[in-house]
Amino acid sequence: CSEDFLDRAPISQQNSNNFYKTAEDMKNALTAVYGSLQYGGQYYSSIHVIGDMRSDNTEITNPNAGADLQAVDNFTNVAVNSIGNNTWNANYQGIQAANIVIEKIQAVNMDQNLKARYVGEAKFLRALMYFNLVRIFGDVPLVVTVINNPLQGYEYGRESVANVYSQIISDLTEAEESLPFTYGAADIGRATKGAAMALLGKVHLTLKNYPEAAQKLKELIDASGQTNYQILPQYASIFGAANQNNAESIFEVQFKSSSSGEGSPFTNQFAPIGSGGAVVSVGNPLGQNIPTADMNNAYEEDDLRKDVSMRTSYVLNGNTVNHNYVVKYSGTPAANLDSDNNWIVLRYADVLLMYAEALNEQGYVADGPAFDYLNQIRNRAGLPSKTSANADPNLSVPNQAAFRLAVEQERRVELAFEGHRWFDLIRTDRALDLLSAKGMQPHMSIFPIPQSQIDINPTKISQNPNY
Amino acid sequence: TSKAQVKSIDEVFLKLEKSNYTLAQFFRETENKTDFKFFYTDQAIKTSENVVLISNSGSVEDYLLQIAKQTDLSFKQVNNTISVIVNTDKQKARVKALEIIPITITGTIRDDLGDPLPGVTVMVEGTSIGTVTDIDGVYTIDANEGQTLVFSFLGFQKERRVVGTASIIDLTLRKEESDLDEFVVVGYGMQQKKDITGSVSSMGARQIEDQPIISLDQAMIAQMAGVQVTQATGAPGGGASVRIRGAGSLTAGNEPLYVVDGFPVTNDFDQRNNPLNTINPNDIADIQVLKDASATAIYGSRGSNGVVLITTKSGKSGVSKIDFSVSTGIQQVEKQLDVLNATEFARYINEARNNAWVNSGPGRSASDPNSARLNNVMYLLPEQFSNPESLGEGTNWQDAIFRTAMMSNYQLNFSGGNDKTKYFISGGYLDQEGIIINSDLKRYSFRVNVESKMNERVKVGANITPSYTFSNQSLAEGNWQGGGIIQSAITAGPHLTPYDENGNYTKITGQGIGTSEVDNPVKIANEYFHQQSTLRLLGTAFAEINIIDNLNFKTLVGADMRSFREDIFSSSIINPNSVNPTKPATGTNTTSETRNWLSEFTLSYAKTIEKHTFDVVAGYTIQQEQFDFNRINGTNFPNDEIKTMNAAGLITNALSTKEEWSLISYLARLNYNFDNRYLLTATVRRDGSSRFGEDNRWGVFPSVSLGWRLSEENFMKDVRWISELRLRTSYGLTGNNFITNYGAIGLTGPENYPFGSGSGTVNNGVRLTNIPNSGLGWERNKQLDIGLEFGLLDDRFYLSFDYYNKRTSDLLLNVPVPTLTGYSTALQNIGEIQNKGFEFTLTSRNLVKAFKWTTDFNFSTNDIKVLALGTDGSPIISRQATSASAPTHITQIGSAPGSFFGYNVIGVYQNQQDIDNSAVIMNGNGTIQSRPGQLKFEDVNGDGVINAADRTVLGSPFPDFTYGMTNTFAYKNIDFSFTLQGVQGFEVLNAARRYYGNYAGSYNVLSSASNGWKSETDQGDGVSPMIDRNFNAYAGSNVVNNITSLFVEDGSFLRIRNITLGYTLPSSLLNRLKVANARVNFTVQNAFTFTKYEGFNPEVSAQGGSPLVPGVDAGGYPLARSFMFGLNFGF
C-alpha cells in the first residue's frame, strides 16, 4: 500500500512506465523512430554533408558556414566536430527509440500481424541507422536493448564492424519477412519489404558478399509484380515535392512544410550564398552542397539528368551569376528551411545499378544482364547504351574493371546529390584514388569517434587510428 | 496565618489499624491521616527494628514517645514537620512538640519594574513549610532564626534570604534570564535545553516583535550563528534567502525546511513570491534552527539544509488577555547611487564622442567641429550638449522613482484559558507601500490556536491560520532592455524629464544621439501592471492520549492549501530598447493551487529510573502534495485599459499542468541521560519519496550525538563560577530531495512524422525525452559537529562554540552521459561539496542591576569548496540571465560553487611600448587590437595573447565570516537596543555595471566610472579606461559584453540593522488607564550600512540566488530604511 502511495506517475505527461501499453501507443512510439530520420545528424544534414560534400561531388562555398562543415569537406575534421558528434548522437537517439518499440511491444496485447509489422519497421530503421553509423565510424557500440538507467550507458564499448553488420543483416532479414510490399494511402512512407530487401542488397554489396547481394536484389527485381517498382520514363518526375513516393522510390525520409517542424531544409541549404531570392524565393540561401566543377564535367553531353540535377548559373537583378547549385530539391518553401521535399534513401535505379555491380563482381559477361541494367538507366537519361566492344571508346566496356568504372560513373550522375557518392567510393575502395588530391589520407575512410564520447567513457570508447 | 493552622502533636489524635509497625509504615500512615510530615533519612530508620505500639489510639505524641523508648530516635516538631533524629551519643530519647517559632516574617515581592508579584512561592529551605504571595505581592511566614527562605516564581530567578532578627523581608525578583531549564521544541517533541546534544540556535518573540518586518526569514537576520539570511530585495513581500551552514547543493536548493507548528511546509522559494510572507511574524512565539545532523536527521531526506521550527503563540491558563498593537511609519530608500548630473553627463557624452573621433583615424582632433566629422552619432557632438553648464543638475531619476512610503501593521490578540483549555486568537493587517512608486503589499492574517484537556488522559488542539496576501509588484529588477526600473533610472539621461509640460510621459527613447534606448522609468513604474495574490489556509489539529503513565500517543493532521493568482500586463506604451513609442501589449495570467496534506502518528515514552532518564519517540508520517498550474499568455489587446486575458485578441500560449509528490516516513529517537552528566541522543528516519527512482525510493537517515555535562561532575561542583560546561558531538546523515517531481521517470514528448500520399499527414509520434533513472536518489549530507557550551556565574555569561564539517555527496546534477543511450544528459547523483566552519555565540549580561545591559553576539565562518563534479570533473560554466552572452560563473573542483568568472583587469595600456611588452588582444588574422587607453587583462596562461583561455576566477559570493550583535539596555521603564549585521569577505558581481559603468558614453553612469584615461599624463582616476563611444575600440574582450574584474566588487558590509527605543508605562499609570500593560516604541530598521560596495545593496542575488549563478546585482529592488512608531496595549 505504501508503495502505491509513493507511485506518482506524471499527470500531465505520459511516461515510460504507463505509456507503451496499447497498439496506439506503439504506433506513436514507432512514428517517433521515423521522426528521428529528420534529425540534423541523420537525413536533415549529415547525409549530404558526408555523402556528397566529403566526396568529389560537391563542396561548401559559403565562407560563413561553420568550420565543422568545411572540415568534413576538406578532410581536416578532427574528433571535436559537430557533424561527427551530431551524426553519432542522432543515430543512437533513433536506435534507442527503435529499441523501445522492439522491446516494449512484446508485452502489448494487439493484433499479431500488426505487431510483427511494427517490429519489422523498427528493425528496418534500426538497421538503416546502424548501417550509416558503421559506414561512417567503423566499430561502433551495438545497443539493441532499451537503456533503463544512465549507468548502463557506460557498459558499451565499440563492437567490431563484422558484429554490427550481422546485427544489421539479422534485423533486415526479419524486417523483410514481416513487412508488406505496399501500404494503403495513409501509410505511404513506411518501410516496405522492398525497402528491407534493397537495403539488405546494399549491405551485402558493401560487405562484398556479391552472390548474396545479387540474389537479394534479383529477388526484389523479380517481385516487380508485387512491388510495382519501375524506372520512371522521365528522370525529372522522380524529384520535387509533387513527385513524392513515386513508383521508382523505395524508401524516402518524409518531410512536410507548414506543419511546425516537419519541413525539409534542402531547398534553402543548397541555394548558393548571395543568390538572394533568385534561387530560393523564401528564406535564406545557405550555400551548402555546391556541385564541383568536376561534377559539372562528369555529365556526358546530352545527359537529360544534368538539368534536373544541377544548374551552373542564376540570374540576379538581371545579371547572370555563374555558380553551380543543386536543383533536385528546388521549390518554394513555406518559410525558411520549411520545404515539402523528401529525401530519397533508396530507389529502383539504385537497385538496378547495384545488381549490375553485383553481377559484374561475380564475373564479367560481355553484354550480359549487367549491361542490360546499366543501359536501362542510361537510356532513360537519353544516353546510348554501353557495350563490351563499342566503336566509341567512351561507350566501350571491354572488361570487368571497365564495367566497374562504368557503374561508378553511372551511379555518380544518376544518384548525384542523394548522399551516395562517398559511400560508393568507400565501398569500391576508390575513395583514396579520387580524393587524396582533396586531402584524404588512408585512415580517413572512417570518421574520428566524437571526442566527447571518448572523454565520457575512456575505458570503453577508443579513437580510430591516426586521429 | 500559618501559625494558627499548625496543631501540636499532642493536639492531634489518630486511630491506627494495627499495633505492629515498621517505622516507615507508621510514618506513612500518620502522614496519610494527619497533616504532619516526617523528615528522616533512610539511614535513621534502617537501623531500627519494628516497633510495637501499646494502644492503637492516642495522640501523635503518645505514639512517638513509645517509639522513642524502643529505638535510638528522638522527635522534634517544627510546624507540621516532625524531624526524626538519631541519638548519636546514646542520650535519652526526646520527643518535643513545637519547639520554637520565634519569628513571623512578612514582606512584599516585586518585579524589576516595581510592580507587586502575586503567586510567588516562599519556602523555608529544607522543610515543607511554605506560602505564596497574595494579590499585592505580600506574604507572611514563620521561620526560625538561621533558617533560609527561598523565593521562587516561574520565569524569575530564585532568591534566598537567611532569617535573622528582621521581621520584614521585601524583595525584588529578577526575570529568569538563564533558560537552560526551559523546554524547547525539537523535531517531533520537546527537550530541555540543558539536555540538547545537537546544535540548535533559537530566537524568541522578543527578538521579532520590535522589527518592522513582514516575514519571519527577515526576522532571523543577524540573530543566530550559522544562519546567514540575505535580504536581496526590498520589494514589498520579497523574501530573503536563508543559508544554514553554507550551501551544499547545486541544483536541488539550499533553503532550509520550515516546520510550522509541526507541519513541514514545502515551498518553491524565490524572492518575488515568498510563501513565508503569508505567516504573520507577530504570531510567532519562537524559532528553533536545527543545524547539525543530530537535530535534523529526524527530518531525514529533507534535513540537509537545516530545519527551521516555528512555534506560534498560545494562551496561558488563568490569564485572559487582549493585546492590541499598532506600528506605523515611513520607509525611504537606504541609499542612492552617485550618478552624473545633466551638466556632467553632457561633458561625458561629448568626451566619448571626441575620443571616438580622434581614435577613428589619424589627423583627427577633438576640436574638429561636427561639420568636419563623419556623419555618425558616434562622432557627432549632440546639439543639446554644446553648453553643458546650461543644463544644470537636470533630473535625478532616482528621486523620480523612489518615494517616502507608508507602512502600518495592526495586530489584535485574544488569549487566555483555564486549567483545561487555552486559546490564542489573532487578527493582523499589514499595509506596506513600496519605496518604488506603484508597488505595495497588503496582508490579512488570522490565527486560532486552541488546546483543551478533555479529561485526565486526552488533550486535543488545533492551529488554524487563514491569510490573504495581495501585492502590486514592480518591474524593479533586471536589465533596462526589459524595462528594469532601477537600471533605467540609473542610466536614463539626466537632461530629460519624466513628464512633458502637458503632464504626459516624456518619450526619452529615440534621442538620435547615440545613447541607448532606455525607456522612461517613471512610466514603467506607473504603467507596468503586475498583481499577485495568495489565499492560504494552513491548519493542523492534534490529539494526545496518555495511554498509561509516561506513555503518550499523539496524532497530528494538517493541511496547507494555497491558491495563487498573478496577472501581468505590459502596456503598449512600455517599449524599452526601441525607438518606437509603442509595441503590442502583452499579458500573462498565472494561477496555481497547492494542496498539501500531512498525517503524523507518534508514540512517546519517558521514564526516570534512579539516575537513568530516558525518553523515546517513534512515529509514522505521510505527506503528499498536489499542484495545479495554469498559465495563459496573450497579446493583441485592443487598448491598455482592460488588462485581463479576456481582452487578448490572440492567445500565444496556454499551459495547464498538474503535479504531485508523496512522502512516507518512519522515525524514532532515543534521549538518554545518566545522572544529568552523560547525554545521548540517537535518531533515525526512514523516508520513502515518490520523487526518486523505484530502485532507490527508500532512504535511512541515522544520527547519534553525545553530551557530557562536566559541570555536573563532582570535581567541577566546587567550581562555583562555572554554572554550565557541556561538551557535545554529533554525526549523522541527512538528505535533500528538492528536485523536480518526476526527475527519475522517463517522460514522453512529441516526435511527429508525416505519412501518407501526396505531401502526407502529420502523425503523432511520442518519444522518451529523458532517460529514466531508477536509481536516482537524494543528495546525501554527512555532518560532524563538535560543540561546547559554557556558562559562567549562574549563566550570566553563556558561550556556545561549534565546529562543523558537512559533506554533501551524490549531488543531483544533470550530467552528460554516453549518447549511445539516446540522450546527451541525465539527472544523476554525482558530485560532492564540502562546507565547514566555526560558530560562536555569546550572551553576556553585562549589567544586571537597575541598569541592565545585555549583549548577544554571534560569529560564524564557512568555508565552501566543490570536491567532485560530474563523471569527468569538468567545470560547470554558467551564464546568469542578465549577462549579455558571456558566461558569468564557474563551478569547479577546489573552488566555491558559482565563483565569478571572467577577465582580470590589471591596468590600462599606457603607450605603444606598454602594449609591446604586454599580452595583447588579437583579431582573427593576428593583428594586434590593443590600444593605449584600453583595459589590460591578465594573461593567465602566459601565452602572450588575451583570449577566452585567460578567463579566471574573479571572486566568490560566499563570505569568509558573518556576525551579528544585539545590545539591549534597560533602565526602569526605558529600554533600548540595537542590532548589527556583518558579512565579511565576499564579492558581488555588479552586472549592472555593464550599463552604468561601461565607459562607452551611451548611458548615464556612476560618477566613479566617468573619469577615464585621457593620456599617459592624465590617467583620469587611474583605473578607468578611455571613454570612447565606439564599441569597437574595445575589440575582442571588450568591457561591455565580457565579465571583468571591474564588475566584481567587495561586498563586505556592516549594517545597523535595527535600533529600538521603548518605554513601558508604569503600573501606577496603567491602573488609571485600566490597562494591564502598555508599551510604546520607536524603531529604525536598516539605519545605515557601512560598505565599499557601489550598488544599492551588497546583499544581492538576481534570479533568486540559483546556486550556479549566485551573487549577481542586476539592479534589484533596494532595501528601505524604515522609521516606525509602535504602541502596544494589553487589557
Coordinates of N, CA and C in Angstrom, one line a residue, chain A residues 19-30 97-123 146:
Chain A
F19 N 3.2 4.5 -20.5 CA 3.0 4.5 -22.0 C 3.3 3.1 -22.5
Y20 N 3.3 2.9 -23.8 CA 3.7 1.6 -24.4 C 2.8 0.5 -23.9
K21 N 1.5 0.8 -23.8 CA 0.6 -0.2 -23.3 C -0.4 -0.7 -24.4
T22 N -0.7 0.2 -25.3 CA -1.6 -0.2 -26.4 C -1.0 -0.1 -27.7
A23 N -1.8 -0.7 -28.7 CA -1.3 -0.7 -30.1 C -1.1 0.8 -30.5
E24 N -2.0 1.7 -30.1 CA -1.9 3.1 -30.5 C -0.7 3.7 -29.9
D25 N -0.4 3.4 -28.6 CA 0.9 3.9 -28.0 C 2.1 3.4 -28.9
M26 N 2.1 2.2 -29.3 CA 3.2 1.6 -30.0 C 3.3 2.3 -31.4
K27 N 2.1 2.6 -32.0 CA 2.2 3.3 -33.3 C 2.8 4.6 -33.1
N28 N 2.5 5.3 -32.0 CA 3.1 6.6 -31.8 C 4.6 6.5 -31.5
A29 N 5.0 5.5 -30.8 CA 6.4 5.3 -30.5 C 7.2 5.0 -31.8
L30 N 6.5 4.2 -32.7 CA 7.2 3.9 -33.9 C 7.3 5.1 -34.8
A97 N 15.1 4.8 -29.7 CA 13.6 4.8 -30.0 C 13.2 3.5 -30.6
A98 N 14.0 3.0 -31.5 CA 13.6 1.7 -32.2 C 13.7 0.6 -31.2
N99 N 14.7 0.6 -30.3 CA 14.8 -0.5 -29.3 C 13.6 -0.5 -28.4
I100 N 13.1 0.7 -28.1 CA 11.9 0.8 -27.2 C 10.8 0.1 -27.9
V101 N 10.6 0.4 -29.2 CA 9.4 -0.2 -29.9 C 9.6 -1.8 -29.9
I102 N 10.8 -2.2 -30.3 CA 11.0 -3.6 -30.4 C 10.8 -4.4 -29.1
E103 N 11.3 -3.7 -28.0 CA 11.2 -4.4 -26.7 C 9.9 -4.3 -26.0
K104 N 9.3 -3.1 -26.0 CA 8.1 -2.8 -25.3 C 6.9 -3.4 -25.9
I105 N 6.9 -3.6 -27.2 CA 5.7 -4.1 -27.9 C 5.4 -5.5 -27.6
Q106 N 6.5 -6.2 -27.1 CA 6.3 -7.7 -26.8 C 5.1 -7.9 -25.8
A107 N 5.0 -7.0 -24.8 CA 4.0 -7.2 -23.8 C 2.7 -6.6 -24.1
V108 N 2.6 -6.0 -25.3 CA 1.3 -5.3 -25.6 C 0.4 -6.3 -26.3
N109 N -0.9 -6.2 -25.8 CA -1.9 -7.1 -26.4 C -2.5 -6.4 -27.6
M110 N -2.1 -6.9 -28.8 CA -2.6 -6.3 -30.0 C -2.5 -7.3 -31.2
D111 N -3.1 -6.9 -32.3 CA -3.1 -7.8 -33.5 C -1.7 -8.3 -33.8
Q112 N -1.5 -9.6 -33.9 CA -0.2 -10.1 -34.1 C 0.5 -9.7 -35.4
N113 N -0.3 -9.6 -36.4 CA 0.3 -9.2 -37.7 C 0.8 -7.8 -37.6
L114 N 0.0 -6.9 -37.0 CA 0.3 -5.5 -36.9 C 1.6 -5.4 -36.0
K115 N 1.6 -6.2 -34.9 CA 2.8 -6.2 -34.0 C 4.0 -6.6 -34.8
A116 N 3.9 -7.7 -35.6 CA 5.1 -8.1 -36.4 C 5.5 -7.0 -37.4
R117 N 4.5 -6.3 -38.0 CA 4.9 -5.3 -38.9 C 5.6 -4.1 -38.2
Y118 N 5.1 -3.7 -37.0 CA 5.7 -2.6 -36.3 C 7.1 -3.0 -36.0
V119 N 7.3 -4.2 -35.5 CA 8.7 -4.7 -35.2 C 9.6 -4.6 -36.4
G120 N 9.0 -5.1 -37.5 CA 9.7 -5.1 -38.8 C 10.1 -3.7 -39.2
E121 N 9.2 -2.7 -39.1 CA 9.5 -1.3 -39.4 C 10.7 -0.8 -38.5
A122 N 10.5 -1.1 -37.2 CA 11.6 -0.6 -36.3 C 12.9 -1.2 -36.5
K123 N 12.9 -2.5 -36.9 CA 14.2 -3.2 -37.2 C 14.8 -2.7 -38.5
V146 N 16.7 -1.8 -24.6 CA 16.4 -0.5 -24.0 C 17.3 -0.1 -22.9

